[in-house]
Amino acid sequence: MTVQLKKVAADEGDTRLDRWLKRHVPALTQGAVQKMLRTGQIRVDGKRAEANTRLEAGQEIRIPPFTENPNAALPRTPKPVDERDAKALLRMIIHKDAEVLVLDKPHGLPVQGGPGITKHLDGMLDALQLDAAERPRLVHRLDRDTSGVLVLARTVGAASKLAAAFRSRDVEKTYWAVVLGEPSPPAGRINMALTRQGGPRGERTVPAEQGEDGVHAITDFRTLDAVRRKAAWLEMKPLTGRTHQLRVHAAEALGCPILADGKYGGQAAHMEGLPEQLHLHARALRLPHPTGGYLEVAAPLPQHMKETFAFLGFEAPRTPKPRRVS
């Protein structure tokens, strides 16, 4: 085998180098890629690069001779998706075009696999390929217990552009939450650094102590309705994307845990007679569309939050249809 020189296609800009290699040279193992990058054998436009290097359209990738891994070269065999699951996935679609697919993810559905998780969205994406040439790709995440708007890319180029938009915070995210108690003041900005911490209940996100290394986490919030200081309906807009950011900000910064969030609110997060599912919903997104302009899309309340809204007397507005704007 001789040295290969491959060009980065126009729709592959902003793709990580290691992911580009996995797609174009599947016979290369991850270990081999790391070694070749470390020793400078794989180069981008003649220069050394890292696995996380973001590529630009037209760049030239040098791939040295290597011994093929026969197992790595095998194409991925799609796993059949249960017919009932496939139909449920199709019912989740709230927007579809040639580049983007948007789902209304239900509470309780994990986006990706993990310990003890046997069924997750990422493992069933073949059922959502539909009329596209490729399997759709995840470009952001929602927690298992958070419902609402989830975006998938239908092409490699769309995946790169959408992932870049989420990384650069060029996406406006709107969440709805029902919290126990009523924030005072009723609106404002939370700026609280967070850190990850292990413990008997598993890893958790907690406020960073004075002088402790933590990641910046900012959330804008406003109270949309409240009932006798017992509960409130909040609109929350995260300006950063930290793990469990909204849940920790509600419980720790506002002193008003999200309803049924026992992980961060303990017993104070429960109210007798109300559903025991987390009351956090990804209501809407406004994001740059890969082909230009912006896509605005919203998801209706999940059933358990509808029941709580009815009980508390909150009246949610109608869910607008997806639309493209300039």
Short mmCIF file of C-alpha atoms in Angstrom, two decimals:
data_model
loop_
_atom_site.label_atom_id
_atom_site.label_comp_id
_atom_site.label_asym_id
_atom_site.label_seq_id
_atom_site.Cartn_x
_atom_site.Cartn_y
_atom_site.Cartn_z
CA MET A 1 0.00 0.00 0.00
CA THR A 2 1.27 3.48 -0.85
CA VAL A 3 0.72 6.90 0.69
CA GLN A 4 -2.81 8.20 0.03
CA LEU A 5 -3.72 11.86 -0.43
CA LYS A 6 -7.41 12.65 0.01
CA LYS A 7 -9.25 15.95 -0.31
CA VAL A 8 -11.83 17.16 2.20
CA ALA A 9 -15.12 17.57 0.33
CA ALA A 10 -17.07 20.84 0.31
CA ASP A 11 -19.75 19.45 2.63
CA GLU A 12 -17.24 18.07 5.14
CA GLY A 13 -15.89 21.34 6.48
CA ASP A 14 -15.68 21.61 10.28
CA THR A 15 -15.57 17.79 10.67
CA ARG A 16 -13.11 16.47 13.27
CA LEU A 17 -10.10 14.75 11.72
CA ASP A 18 -10.61 11.49 13.64
CA ARG A 19 -14.23 11.29 12.53
CA TRP A 20 -13.29 12.07 8.93
CA LEU A 21 -10.74 9.23 9.02
CA LYS A 22 -13.25 6.82 10.51
CA ARG A 23 -15.62 7.60 7.65
CA HIS A 24 -13.07 7.50 4.80
CA VAL A 25 -10.58 4.92 6.06
CA PRO A 26 -12.66 2.47 8.14
CA ALA A 27 -9.84 -0.11 8.13
CA LEU A 28 -7.80 2.18 10.39
CA THR A 29 -8.33 1.45 14.08
CA GLN A 30 -8.58 4.28 16.60
CA GLY A 31 -5.30 3.14 18.12
CA ALA A 32 -3.57 3.28 14.75
CA VAL A 33 -4.96 6.76 14.10
CA GLN A 34 -3.65 8.01 17.45
CA LYS A 35 -0.20 6.54 16.83
CA MET A 36 0.03 7.97 13.30
CA LEU A 37 -1.02 11.40 14.53
CA ARG A 38 1.44 11.27 17.43
CA THR A 39 4.31 10.36 15.09
CA GLY A 40 3.28 12.89 12.43
CA GLN A 41 2.49 10.30 9.74
CA ILE A 42 -1.05 11.59 9.20
CA ARG A 43 -0.88 15.22 8.11
CA VAL A 44 -3.27 17.96 7.07
CA ASP A 45 -1.95 20.17 4.25
CA GLY A 46 1.51 18.87 5.11
CA LYS A 47 1.28 19.85 8.79
CA ARG A 48 0.99 17.77 11.93
CA ALA A 49 -2.50 17.60 13.40
CA GLU A 50 -4.48 16.37 16.39
CA ALA A 51 -7.46 14.00 16.47
CA ASN A 52 -9.77 16.92 17.27
CA THR A 53 -8.46 19.17 14.46
CA ARG A 54 -11.39 20.75 12.61
CA LEU A 55 -11.02 20.30 8.87
CA GLU A 56 -11.76 22.82 6.14
CA ALA A 57 -13.13 22.06 2.70
CA GLY A 58 -10.35 21.49 0.16
CA GLN A 59 -7.65 20.52 2.65
CA GLU A 60 -5.44 17.55 1.75
CA ILE A 61 -5.11 14.65 4.17
CA ARG A 62 -1.97 12.49 4.00
CA ILE A 63 -2.60 8.86 4.99
CA PRO A 64 0.54 6.65 5.23
CA PRO A 65 0.69 2.95 4.29
CA PHE A 66 -0.82 0.75 7.03
CA THR A 67 -1.83 -2.83 7.73
CA GLU A 68 -5.58 -3.16 7.37
CA ASN A 69 -7.68 -4.35 10.28
CA PRO A 70 -10.15 -6.77 8.63
CA ASN A 71 -12.70 -6.32 11.41
CA ALA A 72 -12.58 -2.54 11.21
CA ALA A 73 -13.11 -2.70 7.46
CA LEU A 74 -16.41 -4.52 7.78
CA PRO A 75 -19.35 -2.25 6.94
CA ARG A 76 -21.81 -1.47 9.71
CA THR A 77 -24.76 -3.83 9.57
CA PRO A 78 -27.95 -1.97 10.49
CA LYS A 79 -29.75 -3.55 13.42
CA PRO A 80 -33.42 -4.14 12.71
CA VAL A 81 -35.68 -1.79 14.63
CA ASP A 82 -38.77 -3.26 16.23
CA GLU A 83 -41.83 -2.33 14.16
CA ARG A 84 -43.58 -0.77 17.13
CA ASP A 85 -40.50 1.31 17.98
CA ALA A 86 -40.13 2.38 14.34
CA LYS A 87 -43.73 3.62 14.22
CA ALA A 88 -43.25 5.47 17.50
CA LEU A 89 -40.15 7.19 16.10
CA LEU A 90 -42.03 8.31 13.00
CA ARG A 91 -44.74 9.84 15.20
CA MET A 92 -42.06 11.90 16.95
CA ILE A 93 -41.14 13.83 13.76
CA ILE A 94 -42.22 17.48 13.93
CA HIS A 95 -40.08 18.78 11.03
CA LYS A 96 -38.37 17.18 8.05
CA ASP A 97 -36.47 18.63 5.09
CA ALA A 98 -33.53 17.45 2.97
CA GLU A 99 -30.95 18.46 5.62
CA VAL A 100 -32.66 18.41 9.00
CA LEU A 101 -34.96 16.14 10.98
CA VAL A 102 -36.50 17.39 14.25
CA LEU A 103 -38.09 15.08 16.81
CA ASP A 104 -40.27 15.62 19.84
CA LYS A 105 -38.38 13.28 22.17
CA PRO A 106 -40.52 11.78 24.93
CA HIS A 107 -39.61 11.68 28.59
CA GLY A 108 -37.75 8.48 29.49
CA LEU A 109 -36.13 7.77 26.11
CA PRO A 110 -32.30 7.83 26.35
CA VAL A 111 -30.58 9.55 23.44
CA GLN A 112 -27.49 7.32 23.65
CA GLY A 113 -26.46 4.07 25.29
CA GLY A 114 -24.79 3.61 28.65
CA PRO A 115 -24.65 1.25 31.64
CA GLY A 116 -27.92 -0.65 31.90
CA ILE A 117 -29.41 1.02 28.80
CA THR A 118 -30.58 -1.48 26.18
CA LYS A 119 -32.84 0.77 24.08
CA HIS A 120 -31.86 4.27 23.00
CA LEU A 121 -32.51 6.66 20.14
CA ASP A 122 -29.02 6.41 18.64
CA GLY A 123 -29.47 2.66 18.25
CA MET A 124 -32.72 3.10 16.32
CA LEU A 125 -31.79 5.86 13.87
CA ASP A 126 -31.92 3.50 10.88
CA ALA A 127 -35.70 3.71 11.20
CA LEU A 128 -35.45 7.46 10.55
CA GLN A 129 -33.34 7.36 7.38
CA LEU A 130 -36.54 7.61 5.31
CA ASP A 131 -35.76 9.03 1.84
CA ALA A 132 -32.21 10.17 2.70
CA ALA A 133 -29.04 8.54 1.39
CA GLU A 134 -27.54 8.33 4.87
CA ARG A 135 -28.55 7.42 8.39
CA PRO A 136 -29.35 10.59 10.39
CA ARG A 137 -26.81 11.82 12.92
CA LEU A 138 -27.17 13.26 16.41
CA VAL A 139 -25.89 16.84 16.70
CA HIS A 140 -26.91 17.58 20.30
CA ARG A 141 -28.35 15.75 23.30
CA LEU A 142 -31.20 15.81 25.79
CA ASP A 143 -31.18 14.01 29.13
CA ARG A 144 -33.20 10.80 29.28
CA ASP A 145 -35.85 12.43 31.49
CA THR A 146 -36.07 15.71 29.53
CA SER A 147 -38.68 15.84 26.77
CA GLY A 148 -38.90 18.04 23.72
CA VAL A 149 -37.08 19.31 20.63
CA LEU A 150 -34.16 17.18 19.42
CA VAL A 151 -32.36 17.88 16.14
CA LEU A 152 -30.85 15.30 13.77
CA ALA A 153 -28.73 15.96 10.68
CA ARG A 154 -29.58 14.05 7.50
CA THR A 155 -26.26 14.60 5.68
CA VAL A 156 -22.57 14.83 6.62
CA GLY A 157 -22.47 18.48 5.64
CA ALA A 158 -25.55 19.33 7.69
CA ALA A 159 -24.08 17.50 10.69
CA SER A 160 -20.90 19.58 10.54
CA LYS A 161 -22.75 22.89 10.27
CA LEU A 162 -25.31 22.09 12.95
CA ALA A 163 -22.72 20.77 15.38
CA ALA A 164 -20.68 23.94 14.83
CA ALA A 165 -23.77 26.07 15.54
CA PHE A 166 -24.40 24.30 18.84
CA ARG A 167 -20.72 24.62 19.82
CA SER A 168 -20.62 28.33 19.00
CA ARG A 169 -23.87 29.00 20.89
CA ASP A 170 -25.54 30.28 17.74
CA VAL A 171 -28.63 28.29 18.75
CA GLU A 172 -31.35 29.82 20.93
CA LYS A 173 -32.74 27.18 23.30
CA THR A 174 -35.97 27.64 25.24
CA TYR A 175 -37.01 25.27 28.02
CA TRP A 176 -40.15 25.17 30.13
CA ALA A 177 -40.00 23.91 33.70
CA VAL A 178 -42.42 23.58 36.59
CA VAL A 179 -40.61 24.29 39.85
CA LEU A 180 -41.60 24.02 43.49
CA GLY A 181 -41.72 27.44 45.08
CA GLU A 182 -41.65 30.82 43.35
CA PRO A 183 -38.38 32.52 42.32
CA SER A 184 -37.60 35.93 43.77
CA PRO A 185 -36.95 38.00 41.76
CA PRO A 186 -39.30 36.53 39.15
CA ALA A 187 -36.79 36.95 36.32
CA GLY A 188 -33.07 37.38 35.86
CA ARG A 189 -29.78 35.77 34.92
CA ILE A 190 -28.06 32.95 36.83
CA ASN A 191 -24.29 32.90 36.57
CA MET A 192 -23.03 29.97 38.64
CA ALA A 193 -19.93 27.90 37.90
CA LEU A 194 -20.50 24.15 38.05
CA THR A 195 -18.36 21.07 38.53
CA ARG A 196 -18.90 17.30 38.40
CA GLN A 197 -18.69 15.31 41.61
CA GLY A 198 -18.89 11.61 42.41
CA GLY A 199 -20.90 10.22 45.30
CA PRO A 200 -23.08 7.37 46.61
CA ARG A 201 -25.93 8.38 44.27
CA GLY A 202 -23.66 8.50 41.23
CA GLU A 203 -21.99 11.41 39.51
CA ARG A 204 -23.73 14.75 39.98
CA THR A 205 -23.28 18.35 38.87
CA VAL A 206 -22.78 20.73 41.78
CA PRO A 207 -21.93 24.41 42.27
CA ALA A 208 -18.17 25.00 42.27
CA GLU A 209 -16.74 26.12 45.59
CA GLN A 210 -14.76 29.36 45.96
CA GLY A 211 -11.36 28.86 44.32
CA GLU A 212 -12.37 25.49 42.85
CA ASP A 213 -12.05 24.87 39.13
CA GLY A 214 -15.51 24.94 37.60
CA VAL A 215 -17.09 25.55 34.22
CA HIS A 216 -18.97 28.76 33.48
CA ALA A 217 -22.75 28.17 33.37
CA ILE A 218 -25.25 30.92 32.54
CA THR A 219 -29.06 30.70 32.38
CA ASP A 220 -31.64 33.43 31.74
CA PHE A 221 -35.04 32.77 33.32
CA ARG A 222 -38.43 34.37 33.78
CA THR A 223 -41.59 33.33 35.59
CA LEU A 224 -44.50 32.82 33.21
CA ASP A 225 -47.07 31.96 35.91
CA ALA A 226 -47.19 30.97 39.56
CA VAL A 227 -49.67 29.69 42.11
CA ARG A 228 -49.65 30.87 45.75
CA ARG A 229 -45.85 30.61 46.03
CA LYS A 230 -46.18 26.83 45.91
CA ALA A 231 -45.20 26.28 42.29
CA ALA A 232 -44.17 28.27 39.23
CA TRP A 233 -43.90 27.81 35.49
CA LEU A 234 -40.53 29.04 34.26
CA GLU A 235 -39.06 29.79 30.87
CA MET A 236 -35.34 28.97 31.01
CA LYS A 237 -32.81 29.88 28.33
CA PRO A 238 -29.37 28.31 28.82
CA LEU A 239 -26.58 30.39 27.30
CA THR A 240 -24.11 27.58 28.01
CA GLY A 241 -24.62 23.83 27.70
CA ARG A 242 -23.39 22.18 30.89
CA THR A 243 -24.58 18.77 32.10
CA HIS A 244 -27.76 19.19 34.20
CA GLN A 245 -27.25 22.96 34.15
CA LEU A 246 -30.94 23.92 34.38
CA ARG A 247 -31.67 21.40 37.10
CA VAL A 248 -28.81 22.63 39.31
CA HIS A 249 -29.50 26.31 38.64
CA ALA A 250 -33.16 25.85 39.58
CA ALA A 251 -32.43 23.94 42.79
CA GLU A 252 -29.29 25.75 43.98
CA ALA A 253 -29.44 29.29 42.56
CA LEU A 254 -33.21 29.84 42.73
CA GLY A 255 -33.99 27.51 45.63
CA CYS A 256 -36.85 26.14 43.52
CA PRO A 257 -36.13 22.57 42.36
CA ILE A 258 -37.78 21.30 39.21
CA LEU A 259 -40.84 19.21 40.01
CA ALA A 260 -39.98 15.49 40.46
CA ASP A 261 -36.22 16.12 40.25
CA GLY A 262 -35.28 14.04 43.27
CA LYS A 263 -31.63 13.90 42.18
CA TYR A 264 -31.13 17.61 42.76
CA GLY A 265 -34.14 18.61 44.85
CA GLY A 266 -34.63 15.62 47.16
CA GLN A 267 -38.00 15.38 48.88
CA ALA A 268 -38.58 19.10 48.36
CA ALA A 269 -38.97 18.42 44.62
CA HIS A 270 -42.16 16.38 45.02
CA MET A 271 -45.79 17.42 45.43
CA GLU A 272 -48.50 14.95 46.35
CA GLY A 273 -50.97 14.26 43.57
CA LEU A 274 -48.72 15.43 40.73
CA PRO A 275 -46.92 13.17 38.20
CA GLU A 276 -43.56 11.78 39.24
CA GLN A 277 -41.78 12.49 35.94
CA LEU A 278 -39.24 15.30 35.59
CA HIS A 279 -41.02 18.52 34.60
CA LEU A 280 -38.36 19.88 32.23
CA HIS A 281 -39.26 20.29 28.55
CA ALA A 282 -37.14 21.52 25.63
CA ARG A 283 -39.89 23.74 24.28
CA ALA A 284 -38.22 25.42 21.29
CA LEU A 285 -35.07 25.95 19.25
CA ARG A 286 -34.04 28.67 16.85
CA LEU A 287 -30.99 27.53 14.89
CA PRO A 288 -29.11 28.35 11.69
CA HIS A 289 -30.33 26.08 8.90
CA PRO A 290 -27.50 24.40 6.95
CA THR A 291 -28.75 25.90 3.67
CA GLY A 292 -29.30 29.42 5.01
CA GLY A 293 -31.65 31.37 7.22
CA TYR A 294 -32.97 30.08 10.51
CA LEU A 295 -35.25 27.23 11.50
CA GLU A 296 -37.68 27.83 14.37
CA VAL A 297 -39.34 24.75 15.82
CA ALA A 298 -41.31 23.98 18.98
CA ALA A 299 -42.68 20.88 20.72
CA PRO A 300 -45.96 20.63 22.64
CA LEU A 301 -46.01 19.77 26.34
CA PRO A 302 -45.68 16.07 27.22
CA GLN A 303 -48.71 14.43 28.80
CA HIS A 304 -47.41 14.52 32.40
CA MET A 305 -46.78 18.27 32.18
CA LYS A 306 -50.21 18.84 30.60
CA GLU A 307 -51.75 17.15 33.64
CA THR A 308 -49.73 19.34 36.00
CA PHE A 309 -50.59 22.51 34.08
CA ALA A 310 -54.29 21.61 34.31
CA PHE A 311 -53.98 20.93 38.06
CA LEU A 312 -52.16 24.22 38.75
CA GLY A 313 -54.24 26.31 36.35
CA PHE A 314 -51.41 27.21 33.97
CA GLU A 315 -52.45 27.86 30.37
CA ALA A 316 -49.78 27.14 27.76
CA PRO A 317 -50.04 28.87 24.38
CA ARG A 318 -50.60 26.86 21.22
CA THR A 319 -47.51 25.25 19.73
CA PRO A 320 -46.47 27.12 16.56
CA LYS A 321 -45.65 25.19 13.41
CA PRO A 322 -41.99 24.96 12.33
CA ARG A 323 -40.91 27.80 10.06
CA ARG A 324 -37.89 29.04 8.14
CA VAL A 325 -36.98 32.69 8.57
CA SER A 326 -34.24 34.86 7.10
#
